PDB file of C-alpha atoms and ligand atoms in Angstrom:
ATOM      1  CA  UNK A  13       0.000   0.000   0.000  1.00  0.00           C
ATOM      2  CA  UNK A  14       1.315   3.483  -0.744  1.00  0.00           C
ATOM      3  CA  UNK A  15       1.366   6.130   2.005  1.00  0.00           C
ATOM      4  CA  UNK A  16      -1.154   8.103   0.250  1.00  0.00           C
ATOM      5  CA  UNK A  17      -3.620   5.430   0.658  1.00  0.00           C
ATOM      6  CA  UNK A  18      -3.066   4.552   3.580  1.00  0.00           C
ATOM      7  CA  UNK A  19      -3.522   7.880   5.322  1.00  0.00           C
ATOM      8  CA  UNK A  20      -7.429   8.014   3.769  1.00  0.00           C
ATOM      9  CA  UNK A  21      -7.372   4.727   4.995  1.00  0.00           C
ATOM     10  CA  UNK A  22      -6.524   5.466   8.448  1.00  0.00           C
ATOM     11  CA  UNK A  23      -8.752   8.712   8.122  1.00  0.00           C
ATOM     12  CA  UNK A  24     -11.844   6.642   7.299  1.00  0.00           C
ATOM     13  CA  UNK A  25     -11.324   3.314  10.014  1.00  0.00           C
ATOM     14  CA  UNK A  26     -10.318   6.347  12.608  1.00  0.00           C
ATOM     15  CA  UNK A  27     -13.867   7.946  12.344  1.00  0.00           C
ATOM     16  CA  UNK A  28     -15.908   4.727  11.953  1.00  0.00           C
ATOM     17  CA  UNK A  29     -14.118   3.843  15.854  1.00  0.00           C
ATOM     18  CA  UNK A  30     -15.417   6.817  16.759  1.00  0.00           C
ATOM     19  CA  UNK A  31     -18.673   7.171  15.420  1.00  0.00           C
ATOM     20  CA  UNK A  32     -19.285   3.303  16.670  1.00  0.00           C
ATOM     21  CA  UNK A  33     -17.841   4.606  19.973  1.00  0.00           C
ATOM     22  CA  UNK A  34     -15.147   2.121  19.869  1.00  0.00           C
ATOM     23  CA  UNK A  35     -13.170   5.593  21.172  1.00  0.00           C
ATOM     24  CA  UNK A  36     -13.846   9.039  22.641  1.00  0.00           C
ATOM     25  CA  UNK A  37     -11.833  12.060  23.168  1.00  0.00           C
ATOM     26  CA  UNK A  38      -8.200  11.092  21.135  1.00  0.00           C
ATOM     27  CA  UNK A  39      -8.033   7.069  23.041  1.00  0.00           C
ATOM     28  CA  UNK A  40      -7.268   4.670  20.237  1.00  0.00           C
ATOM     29  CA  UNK A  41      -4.908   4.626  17.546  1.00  0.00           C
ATOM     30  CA  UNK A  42      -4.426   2.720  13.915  1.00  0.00           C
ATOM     31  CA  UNK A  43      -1.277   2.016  11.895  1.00  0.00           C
ATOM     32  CA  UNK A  44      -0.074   1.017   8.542  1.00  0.00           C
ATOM     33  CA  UNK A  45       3.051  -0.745   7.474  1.00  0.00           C
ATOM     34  CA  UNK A  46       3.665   0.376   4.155  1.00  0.00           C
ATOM     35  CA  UNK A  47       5.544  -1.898   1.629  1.00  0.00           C
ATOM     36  CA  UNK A  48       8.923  -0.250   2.505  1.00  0.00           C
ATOM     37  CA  UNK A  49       8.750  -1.189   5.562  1.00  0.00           C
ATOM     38  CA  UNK A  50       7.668   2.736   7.175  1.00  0.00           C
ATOM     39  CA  UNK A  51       5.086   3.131   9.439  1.00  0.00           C
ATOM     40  CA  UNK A  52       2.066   5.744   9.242  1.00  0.00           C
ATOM     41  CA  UNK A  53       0.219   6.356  12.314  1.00  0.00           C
ATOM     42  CA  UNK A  54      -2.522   7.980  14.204  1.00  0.00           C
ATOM     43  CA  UNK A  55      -0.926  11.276  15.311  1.00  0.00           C
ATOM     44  CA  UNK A  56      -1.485  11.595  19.561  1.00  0.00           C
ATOM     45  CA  UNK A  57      -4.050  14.047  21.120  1.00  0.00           C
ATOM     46  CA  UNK A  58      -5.733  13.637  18.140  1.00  0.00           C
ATOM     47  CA  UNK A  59     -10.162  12.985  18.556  1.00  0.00           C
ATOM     48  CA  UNK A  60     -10.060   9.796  15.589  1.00  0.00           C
ATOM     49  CA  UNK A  61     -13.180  11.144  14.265  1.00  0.00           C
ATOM     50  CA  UNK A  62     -11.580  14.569  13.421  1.00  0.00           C
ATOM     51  CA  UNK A  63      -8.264  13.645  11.963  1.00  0.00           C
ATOM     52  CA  UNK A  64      -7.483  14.599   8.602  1.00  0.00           C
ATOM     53  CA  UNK A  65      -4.647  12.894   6.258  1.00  0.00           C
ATOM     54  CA  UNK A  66      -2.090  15.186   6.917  1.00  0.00           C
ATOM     55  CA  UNK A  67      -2.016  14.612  10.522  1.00  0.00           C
ATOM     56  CA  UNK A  68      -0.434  11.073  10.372  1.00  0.00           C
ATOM     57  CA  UNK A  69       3.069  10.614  11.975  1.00  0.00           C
ATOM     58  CA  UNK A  70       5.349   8.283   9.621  1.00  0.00           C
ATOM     59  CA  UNK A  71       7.721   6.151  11.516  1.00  0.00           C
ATOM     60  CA  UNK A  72      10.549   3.651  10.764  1.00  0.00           C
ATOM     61  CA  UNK A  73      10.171   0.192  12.466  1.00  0.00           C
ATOM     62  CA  UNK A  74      11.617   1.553  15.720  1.00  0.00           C
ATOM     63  CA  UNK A  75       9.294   4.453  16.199  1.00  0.00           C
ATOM     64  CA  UNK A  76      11.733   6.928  14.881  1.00  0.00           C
ATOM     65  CA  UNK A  77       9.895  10.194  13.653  1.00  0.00           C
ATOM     66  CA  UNK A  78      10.348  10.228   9.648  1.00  0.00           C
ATOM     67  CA  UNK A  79       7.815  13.616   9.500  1.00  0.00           C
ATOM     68  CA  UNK A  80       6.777  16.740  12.050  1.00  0.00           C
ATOM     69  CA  UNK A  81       4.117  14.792  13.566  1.00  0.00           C
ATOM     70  CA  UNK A  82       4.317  12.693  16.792  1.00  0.00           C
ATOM     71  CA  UNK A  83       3.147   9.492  16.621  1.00  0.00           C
ATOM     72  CA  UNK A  84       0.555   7.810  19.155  1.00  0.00           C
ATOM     73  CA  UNK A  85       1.957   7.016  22.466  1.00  0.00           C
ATOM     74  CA  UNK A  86       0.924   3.515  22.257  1.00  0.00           C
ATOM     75  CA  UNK A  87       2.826   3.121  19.121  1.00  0.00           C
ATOM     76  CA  UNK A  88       5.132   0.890  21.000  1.00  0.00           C
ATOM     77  CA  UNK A  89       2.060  -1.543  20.787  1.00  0.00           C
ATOM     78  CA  UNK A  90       1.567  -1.307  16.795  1.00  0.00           C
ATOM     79  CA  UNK A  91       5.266  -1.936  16.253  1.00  0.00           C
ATOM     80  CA  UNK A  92       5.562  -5.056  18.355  1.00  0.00           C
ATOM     81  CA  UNK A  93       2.746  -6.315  16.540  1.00  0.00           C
ATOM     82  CA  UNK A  94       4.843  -5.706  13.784  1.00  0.00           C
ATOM     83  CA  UNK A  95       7.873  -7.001  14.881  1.00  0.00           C
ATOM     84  CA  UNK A  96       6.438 -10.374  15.871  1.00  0.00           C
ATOM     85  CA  UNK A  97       4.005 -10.535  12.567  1.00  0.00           C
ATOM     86  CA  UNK A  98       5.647 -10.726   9.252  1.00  0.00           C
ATOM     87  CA  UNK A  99       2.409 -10.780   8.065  1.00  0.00           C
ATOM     88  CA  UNK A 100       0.942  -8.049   9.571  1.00  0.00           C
ATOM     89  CA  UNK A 101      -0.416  -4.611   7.575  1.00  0.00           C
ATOM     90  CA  UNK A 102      -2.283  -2.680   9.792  1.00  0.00           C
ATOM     91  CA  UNK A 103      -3.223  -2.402  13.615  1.00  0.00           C
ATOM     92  CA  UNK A 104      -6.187  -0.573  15.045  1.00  0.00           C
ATOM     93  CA  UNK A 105      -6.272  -0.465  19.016  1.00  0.00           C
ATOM     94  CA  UNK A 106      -9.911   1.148  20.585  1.00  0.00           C
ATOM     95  CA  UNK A 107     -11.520   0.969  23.910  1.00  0.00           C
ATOM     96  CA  UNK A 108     -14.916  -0.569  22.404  1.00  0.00           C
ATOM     97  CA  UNK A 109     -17.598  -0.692  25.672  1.00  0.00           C
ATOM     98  CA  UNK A 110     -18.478  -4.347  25.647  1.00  0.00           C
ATOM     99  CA  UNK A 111     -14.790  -6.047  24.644  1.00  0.00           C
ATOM    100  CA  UNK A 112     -13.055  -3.561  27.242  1.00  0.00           C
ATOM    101  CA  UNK A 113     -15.789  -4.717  29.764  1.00  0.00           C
ATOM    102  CA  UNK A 114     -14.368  -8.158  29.553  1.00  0.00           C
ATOM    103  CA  UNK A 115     -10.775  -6.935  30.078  1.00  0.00           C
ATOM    104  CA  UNK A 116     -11.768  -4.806  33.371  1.00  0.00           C
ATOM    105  CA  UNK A 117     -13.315  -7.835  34.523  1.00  0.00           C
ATOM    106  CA  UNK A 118     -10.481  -9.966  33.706  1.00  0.00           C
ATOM    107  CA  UNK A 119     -11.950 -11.880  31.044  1.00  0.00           C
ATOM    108  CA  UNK A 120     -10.688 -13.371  27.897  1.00  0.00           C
ATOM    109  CA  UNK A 121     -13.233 -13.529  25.092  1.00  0.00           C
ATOM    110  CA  UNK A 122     -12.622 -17.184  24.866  1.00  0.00           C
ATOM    111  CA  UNK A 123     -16.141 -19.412  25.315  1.00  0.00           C
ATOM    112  CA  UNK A 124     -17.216 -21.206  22.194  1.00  0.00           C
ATOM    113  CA  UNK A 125     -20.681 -19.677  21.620  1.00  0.00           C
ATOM    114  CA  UNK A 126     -20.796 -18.296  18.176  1.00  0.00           C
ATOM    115  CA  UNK A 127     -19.722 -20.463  15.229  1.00  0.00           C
ATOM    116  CA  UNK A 128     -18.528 -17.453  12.955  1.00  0.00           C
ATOM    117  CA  UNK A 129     -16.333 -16.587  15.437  1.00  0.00           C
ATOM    118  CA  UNK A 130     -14.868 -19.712  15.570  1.00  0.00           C
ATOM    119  CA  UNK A 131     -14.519 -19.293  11.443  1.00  0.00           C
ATOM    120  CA  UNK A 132     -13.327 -15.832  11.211  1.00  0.00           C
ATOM    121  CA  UNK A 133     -11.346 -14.846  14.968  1.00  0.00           C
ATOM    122  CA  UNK A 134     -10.535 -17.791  16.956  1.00  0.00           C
ATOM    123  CA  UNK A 135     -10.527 -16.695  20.865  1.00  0.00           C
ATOM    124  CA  UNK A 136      -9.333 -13.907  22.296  1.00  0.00           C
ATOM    125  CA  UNK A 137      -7.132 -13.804  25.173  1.00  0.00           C
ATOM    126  CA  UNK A 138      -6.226 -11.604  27.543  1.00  0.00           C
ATOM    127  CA  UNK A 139      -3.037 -10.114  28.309  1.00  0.00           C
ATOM    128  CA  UNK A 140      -2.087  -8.939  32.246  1.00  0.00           C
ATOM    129  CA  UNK A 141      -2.098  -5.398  32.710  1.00  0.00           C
ATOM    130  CA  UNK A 142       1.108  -3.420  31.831  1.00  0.00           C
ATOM    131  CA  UNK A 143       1.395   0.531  31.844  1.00  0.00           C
ATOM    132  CA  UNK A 144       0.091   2.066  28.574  1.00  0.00           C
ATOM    133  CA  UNK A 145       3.133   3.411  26.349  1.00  0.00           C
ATOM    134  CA  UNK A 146       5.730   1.260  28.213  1.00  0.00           C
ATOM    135  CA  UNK A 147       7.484  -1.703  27.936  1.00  0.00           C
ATOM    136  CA  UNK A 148       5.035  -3.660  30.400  1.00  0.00           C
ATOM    137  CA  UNK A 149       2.402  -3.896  28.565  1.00  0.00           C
ATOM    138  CA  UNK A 150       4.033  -4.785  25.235  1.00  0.00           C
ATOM    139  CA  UNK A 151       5.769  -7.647  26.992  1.00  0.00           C
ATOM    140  CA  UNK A 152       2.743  -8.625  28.574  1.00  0.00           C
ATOM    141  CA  UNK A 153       1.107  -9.045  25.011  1.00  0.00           C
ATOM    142  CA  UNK A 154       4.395 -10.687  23.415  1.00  0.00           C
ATOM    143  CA  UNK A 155       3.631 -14.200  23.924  1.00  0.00           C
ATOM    144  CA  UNK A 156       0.433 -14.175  22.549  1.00  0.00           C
ATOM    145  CA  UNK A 157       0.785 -12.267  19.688  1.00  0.00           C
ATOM    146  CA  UNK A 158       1.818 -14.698  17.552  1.00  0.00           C
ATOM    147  CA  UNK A 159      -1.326 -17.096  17.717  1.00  0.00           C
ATOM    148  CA  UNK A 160      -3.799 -14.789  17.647  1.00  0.00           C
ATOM    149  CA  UNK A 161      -5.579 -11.685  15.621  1.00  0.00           C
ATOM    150  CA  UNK A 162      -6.712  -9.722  18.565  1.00  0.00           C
ATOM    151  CA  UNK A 163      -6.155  -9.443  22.482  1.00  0.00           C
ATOM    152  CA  UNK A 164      -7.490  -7.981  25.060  1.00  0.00           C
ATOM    153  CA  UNK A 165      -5.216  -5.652  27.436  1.00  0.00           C
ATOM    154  CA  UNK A 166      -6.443  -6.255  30.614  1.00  0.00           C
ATOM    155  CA  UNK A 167      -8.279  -2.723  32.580  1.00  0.00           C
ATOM    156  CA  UNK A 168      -7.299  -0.748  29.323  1.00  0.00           C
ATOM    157  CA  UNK A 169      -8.902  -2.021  26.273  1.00  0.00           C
ATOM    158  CA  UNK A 170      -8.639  -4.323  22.846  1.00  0.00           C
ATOM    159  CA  UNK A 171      -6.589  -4.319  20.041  1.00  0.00           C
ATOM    160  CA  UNK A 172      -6.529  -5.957  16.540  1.00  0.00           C
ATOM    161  CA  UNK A 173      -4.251  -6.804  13.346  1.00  0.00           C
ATOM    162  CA  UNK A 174      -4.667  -8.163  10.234  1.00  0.00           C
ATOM    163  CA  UNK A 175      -3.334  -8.244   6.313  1.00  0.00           C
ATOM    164  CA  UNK A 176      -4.446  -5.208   5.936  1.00  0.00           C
ATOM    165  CA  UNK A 177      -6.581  -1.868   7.754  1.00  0.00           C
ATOM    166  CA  UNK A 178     -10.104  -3.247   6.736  1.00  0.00           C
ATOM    167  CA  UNK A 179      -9.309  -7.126   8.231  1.00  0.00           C
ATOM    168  CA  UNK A 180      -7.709  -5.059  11.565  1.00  0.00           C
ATOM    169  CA  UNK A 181     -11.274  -3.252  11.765  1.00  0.00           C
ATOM    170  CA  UNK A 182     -13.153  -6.395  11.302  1.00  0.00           C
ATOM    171  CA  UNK A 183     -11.546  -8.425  13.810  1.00  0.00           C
ATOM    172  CA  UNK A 184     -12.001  -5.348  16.217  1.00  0.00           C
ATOM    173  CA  UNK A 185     -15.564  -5.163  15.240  1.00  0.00           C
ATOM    174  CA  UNK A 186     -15.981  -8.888  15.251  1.00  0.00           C
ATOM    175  CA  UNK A 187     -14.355  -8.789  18.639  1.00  0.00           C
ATOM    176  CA  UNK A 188     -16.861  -6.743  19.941  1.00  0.00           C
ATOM    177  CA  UNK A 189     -19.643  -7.579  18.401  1.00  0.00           C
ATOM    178  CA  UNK A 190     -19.023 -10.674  19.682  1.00  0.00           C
ATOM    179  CA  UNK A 191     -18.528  -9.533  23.589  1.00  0.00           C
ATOM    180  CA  UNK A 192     -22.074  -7.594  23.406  1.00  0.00           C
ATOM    181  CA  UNK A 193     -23.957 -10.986  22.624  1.00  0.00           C
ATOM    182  CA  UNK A 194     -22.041 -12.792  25.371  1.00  0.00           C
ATOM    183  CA  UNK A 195     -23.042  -9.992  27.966  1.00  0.00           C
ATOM    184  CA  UNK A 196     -26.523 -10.204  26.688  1.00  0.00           C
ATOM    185  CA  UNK A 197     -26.753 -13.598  26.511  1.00  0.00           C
ATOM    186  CA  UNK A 198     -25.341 -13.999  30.061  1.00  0.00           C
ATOM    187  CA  UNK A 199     -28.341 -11.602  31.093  1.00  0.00           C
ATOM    188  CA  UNK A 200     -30.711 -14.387  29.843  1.00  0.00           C
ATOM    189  CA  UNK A 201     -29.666 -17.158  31.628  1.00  0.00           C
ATOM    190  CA  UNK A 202     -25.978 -18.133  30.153  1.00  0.00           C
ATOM    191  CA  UNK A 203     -24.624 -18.428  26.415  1.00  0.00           C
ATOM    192  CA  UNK A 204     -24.367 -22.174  25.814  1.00  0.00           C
ATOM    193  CA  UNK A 205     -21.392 -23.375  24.315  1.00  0.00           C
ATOM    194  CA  UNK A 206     -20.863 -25.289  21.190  1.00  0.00           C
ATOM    195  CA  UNK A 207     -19.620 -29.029  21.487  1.00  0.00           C
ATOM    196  CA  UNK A 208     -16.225 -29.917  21.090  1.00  0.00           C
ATOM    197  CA  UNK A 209     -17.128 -31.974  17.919  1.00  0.00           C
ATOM    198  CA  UNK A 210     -19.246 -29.055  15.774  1.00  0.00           C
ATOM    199  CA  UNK A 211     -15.692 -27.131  16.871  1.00  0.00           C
ATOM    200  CA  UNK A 212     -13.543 -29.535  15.194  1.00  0.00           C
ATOM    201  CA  UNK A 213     -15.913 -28.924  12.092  1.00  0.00           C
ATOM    202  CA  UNK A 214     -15.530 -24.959  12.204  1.00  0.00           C
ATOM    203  CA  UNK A 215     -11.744 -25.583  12.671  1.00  0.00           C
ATOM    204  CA  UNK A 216     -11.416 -27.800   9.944  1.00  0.00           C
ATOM    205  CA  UNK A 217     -13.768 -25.359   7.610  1.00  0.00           C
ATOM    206  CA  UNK A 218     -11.770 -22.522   8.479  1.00  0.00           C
ATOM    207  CA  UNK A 219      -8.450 -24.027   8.052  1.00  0.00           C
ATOM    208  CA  UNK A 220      -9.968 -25.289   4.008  1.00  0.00           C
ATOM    209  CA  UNK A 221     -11.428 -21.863   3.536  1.00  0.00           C
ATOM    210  CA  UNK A 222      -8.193 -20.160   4.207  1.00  0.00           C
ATOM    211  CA  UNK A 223      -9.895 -17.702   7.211  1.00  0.00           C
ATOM    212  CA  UNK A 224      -7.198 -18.793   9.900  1.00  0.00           C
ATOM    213  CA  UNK A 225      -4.255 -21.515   9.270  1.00  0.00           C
ATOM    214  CA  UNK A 226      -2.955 -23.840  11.124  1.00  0.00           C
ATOM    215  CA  UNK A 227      -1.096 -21.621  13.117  1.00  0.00           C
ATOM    216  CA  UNK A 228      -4.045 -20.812  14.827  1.00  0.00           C
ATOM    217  CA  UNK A 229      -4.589 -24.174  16.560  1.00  0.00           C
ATOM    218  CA  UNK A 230      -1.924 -22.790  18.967  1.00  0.00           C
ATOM    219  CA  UNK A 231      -4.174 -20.376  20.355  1.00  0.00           C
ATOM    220  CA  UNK A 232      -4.125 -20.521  24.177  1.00  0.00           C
ATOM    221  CA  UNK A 233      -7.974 -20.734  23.994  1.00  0.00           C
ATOM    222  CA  UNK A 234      -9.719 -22.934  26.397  1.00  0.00           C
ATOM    223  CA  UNK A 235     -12.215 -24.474  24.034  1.00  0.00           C
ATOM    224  CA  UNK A 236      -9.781 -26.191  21.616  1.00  0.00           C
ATOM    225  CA  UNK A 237      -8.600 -28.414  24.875  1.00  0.00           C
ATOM    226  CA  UNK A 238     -12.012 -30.257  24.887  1.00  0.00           C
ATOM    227  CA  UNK A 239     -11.407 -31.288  21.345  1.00  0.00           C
ATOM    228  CA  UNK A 240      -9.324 -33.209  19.426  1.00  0.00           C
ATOM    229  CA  UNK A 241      -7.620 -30.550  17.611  1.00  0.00           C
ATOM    230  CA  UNK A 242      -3.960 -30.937  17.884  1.00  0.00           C
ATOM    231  CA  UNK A 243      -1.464 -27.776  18.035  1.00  0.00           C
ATOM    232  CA  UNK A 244       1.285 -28.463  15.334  1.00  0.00           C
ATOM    233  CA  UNK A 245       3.584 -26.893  17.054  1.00  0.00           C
ATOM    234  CA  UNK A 246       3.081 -27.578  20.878  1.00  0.00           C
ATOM    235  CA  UNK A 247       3.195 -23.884  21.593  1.00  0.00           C
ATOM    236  CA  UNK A 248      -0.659 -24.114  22.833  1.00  0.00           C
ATOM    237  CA  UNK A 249       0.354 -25.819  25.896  1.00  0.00           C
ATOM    238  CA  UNK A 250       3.218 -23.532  27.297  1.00  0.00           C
ATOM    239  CA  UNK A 251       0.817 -20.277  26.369  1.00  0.00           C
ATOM    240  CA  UNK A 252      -2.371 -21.615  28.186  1.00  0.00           C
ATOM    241  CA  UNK A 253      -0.442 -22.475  31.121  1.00  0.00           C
ATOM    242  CA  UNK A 254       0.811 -18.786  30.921  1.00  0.00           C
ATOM    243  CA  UNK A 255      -2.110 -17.604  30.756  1.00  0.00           C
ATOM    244  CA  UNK A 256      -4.317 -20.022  33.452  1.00  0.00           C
ATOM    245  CA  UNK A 257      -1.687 -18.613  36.232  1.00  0.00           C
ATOM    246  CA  UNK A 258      -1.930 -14.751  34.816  1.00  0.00           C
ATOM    247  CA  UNK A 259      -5.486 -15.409  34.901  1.00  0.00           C
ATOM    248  CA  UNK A 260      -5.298 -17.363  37.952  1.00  0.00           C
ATOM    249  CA  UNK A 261      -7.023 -20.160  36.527  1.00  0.00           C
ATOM    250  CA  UNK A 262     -10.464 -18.790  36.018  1.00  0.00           C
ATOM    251  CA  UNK A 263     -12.312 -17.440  33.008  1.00  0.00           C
ATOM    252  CA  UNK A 264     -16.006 -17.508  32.712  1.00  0.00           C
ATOM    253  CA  UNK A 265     -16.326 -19.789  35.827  1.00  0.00           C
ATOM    254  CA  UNK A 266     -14.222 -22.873  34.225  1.00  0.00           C
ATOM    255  CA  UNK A 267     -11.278 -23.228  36.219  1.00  0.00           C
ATOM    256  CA  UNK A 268      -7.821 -24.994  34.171  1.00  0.00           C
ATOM    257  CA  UNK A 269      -4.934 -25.992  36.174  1.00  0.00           C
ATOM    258  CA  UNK A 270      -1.549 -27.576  35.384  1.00  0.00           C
ATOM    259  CA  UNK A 271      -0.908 -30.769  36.415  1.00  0.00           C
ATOM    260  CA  UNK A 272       1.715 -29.156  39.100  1.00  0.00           C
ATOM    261  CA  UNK A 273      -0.979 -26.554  40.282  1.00  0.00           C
ATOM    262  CA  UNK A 274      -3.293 -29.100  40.591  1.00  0.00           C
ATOM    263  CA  UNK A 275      -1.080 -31.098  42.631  1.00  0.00           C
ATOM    264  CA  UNK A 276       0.031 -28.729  44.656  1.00  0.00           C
ATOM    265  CA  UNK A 277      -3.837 -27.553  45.561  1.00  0.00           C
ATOM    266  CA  UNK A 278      -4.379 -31.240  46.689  1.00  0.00           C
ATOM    267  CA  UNK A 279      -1.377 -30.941  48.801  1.00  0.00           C
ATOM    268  CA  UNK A 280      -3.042 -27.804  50.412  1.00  0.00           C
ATOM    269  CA  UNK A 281      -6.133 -29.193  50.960  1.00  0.00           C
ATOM    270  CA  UNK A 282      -4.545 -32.263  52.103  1.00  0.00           C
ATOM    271  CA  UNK A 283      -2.327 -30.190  55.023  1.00  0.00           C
ATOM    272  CA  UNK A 284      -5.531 -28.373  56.059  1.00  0.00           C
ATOM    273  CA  UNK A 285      -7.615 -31.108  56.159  1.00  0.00           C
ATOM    274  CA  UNK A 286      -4.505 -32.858  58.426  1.00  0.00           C
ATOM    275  CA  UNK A 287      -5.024 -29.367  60.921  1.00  0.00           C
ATOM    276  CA  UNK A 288      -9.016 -29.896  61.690  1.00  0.00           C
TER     277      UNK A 288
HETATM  278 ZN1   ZN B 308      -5.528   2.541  24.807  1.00  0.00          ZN
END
């Protein structure tokens, strides 16, 4: 994509976050990487509804200023994205209501309830809470950005990547589109989740349609452990057990343990019970 392009681009997805009130005041921020490798990004202080094109900062892959404009505090986010995605285009990070309610409440966005999800996103987890604009919170996201097209950033907000700046949006929309119906359908009684064999279908449809690869059965997604679908790499494993302790085990009232945690809870029990 040339830089031309991509600053309308940017333009257009910044006011649709805003007008969607995935944003307010100047939180949020999208990038591009351009085929050279630059970097053109949302410009800070800025409302995204109210931006125009020549507001965009342009970076090099370290963040260093290439134009007058300063680039998005959070930039440090977009370019570790970057960094750890070869095939990554674009980045748009928003506070959307419903996906950032999961994240203050500690939540990943990770119950099997809604096949196209399965098809199009996969599971979103959620990284432990680092400092915005430091190095805290981009090496709390590291580990899982490499399985996944969108996190949550726990009491802060969501963010999402893609090919290019219209896939970003529509995982970010998808994302929260996705946490409205599960708040809503937890108001009714409880979403009910899909069994672990229709979620071997979706995984195997998706993989054949080309939405997510392989590489995706290494999300560290609770769901895909009650099925038979087998990581190729093995990374699944180390990440959910990453993620079970950040999380301390819980999400959406299923607890997961390691074998070792699991153990040593027994022991626990076993020296209180020895007390009474
Ligand atoms: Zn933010």
């Amino acid at each position: 994509m040339n830089e031309q392009t991509a600053r309308r681009e940017i333009v257009r997805v910044g006011q649709l976050m805003y007008e969607r009130s995935y944003v307010v005041s100047s939180d949020g921020n999208v990038s591009v990487r351009l085929d050279d490798g630059r970097v053109v990004a949302t410009p800070t202080m800025t409302c995204k509804g109210r931006m125009t094109e020549d507001s965009c900062a342009v970076t090099d892959l370290e963040g260093k200023p290439l134009n007058d404009r300063k680039a998005s505090s959070e930039l440090a986010m977009h370019l570790l994205i970057y960094q750890e995605r070869a095939d990554v285009r674009a980045v748009c990070h928003a506070h959307p209501p419903h996906g950032t309610a999961f994240a203050v409440a500690g939540l990943a966005i990770d119950q099997p309830i809604l096949s196209e999800v399965i098809l199009t996103l996969g599971c979103v987890p959620l990284a432990e809470y680092g400092t915005p604009s430091t190095a805290e919170l981009t090496e709390a996201m590291r580990p899982l950005v490499r399985h996944h097209n969108a996190l949550l950033m726990a009491n802060h907000g969501a963010v999402a990547y893609g090919a290019d700046i219209w896939q970003a949006f529509d995982r970010l929309e998808t994302l929260e589109h996705t946490a409205k119906i599960a708040i809503l359908a937890r108001i009714l009684g409880g979403a009910r989740d899909l069994p672990p064999d229709s979620i071997e279908k979706l995984i195997d449809v998706r993989e054949r349609a080309g939405y997510l690869d392989e590489r995706a059965r290494c999300q560290a997604c609770g769901y895909l452990h009650e099925t038979r679908v087998v990581c190729p790499t093995g990374e699944r494993d180390a990440a959910t057990a990453t993620r079970a302790v950040s999380n301390g085990g819980a999400s959406n009232g299923k607890i997961s343990l390691t074998r070792e945690e699991l153990i040593e809870l027994l022991s626990q029990a076993a020296r209180l019970g020895a007390r009474v």
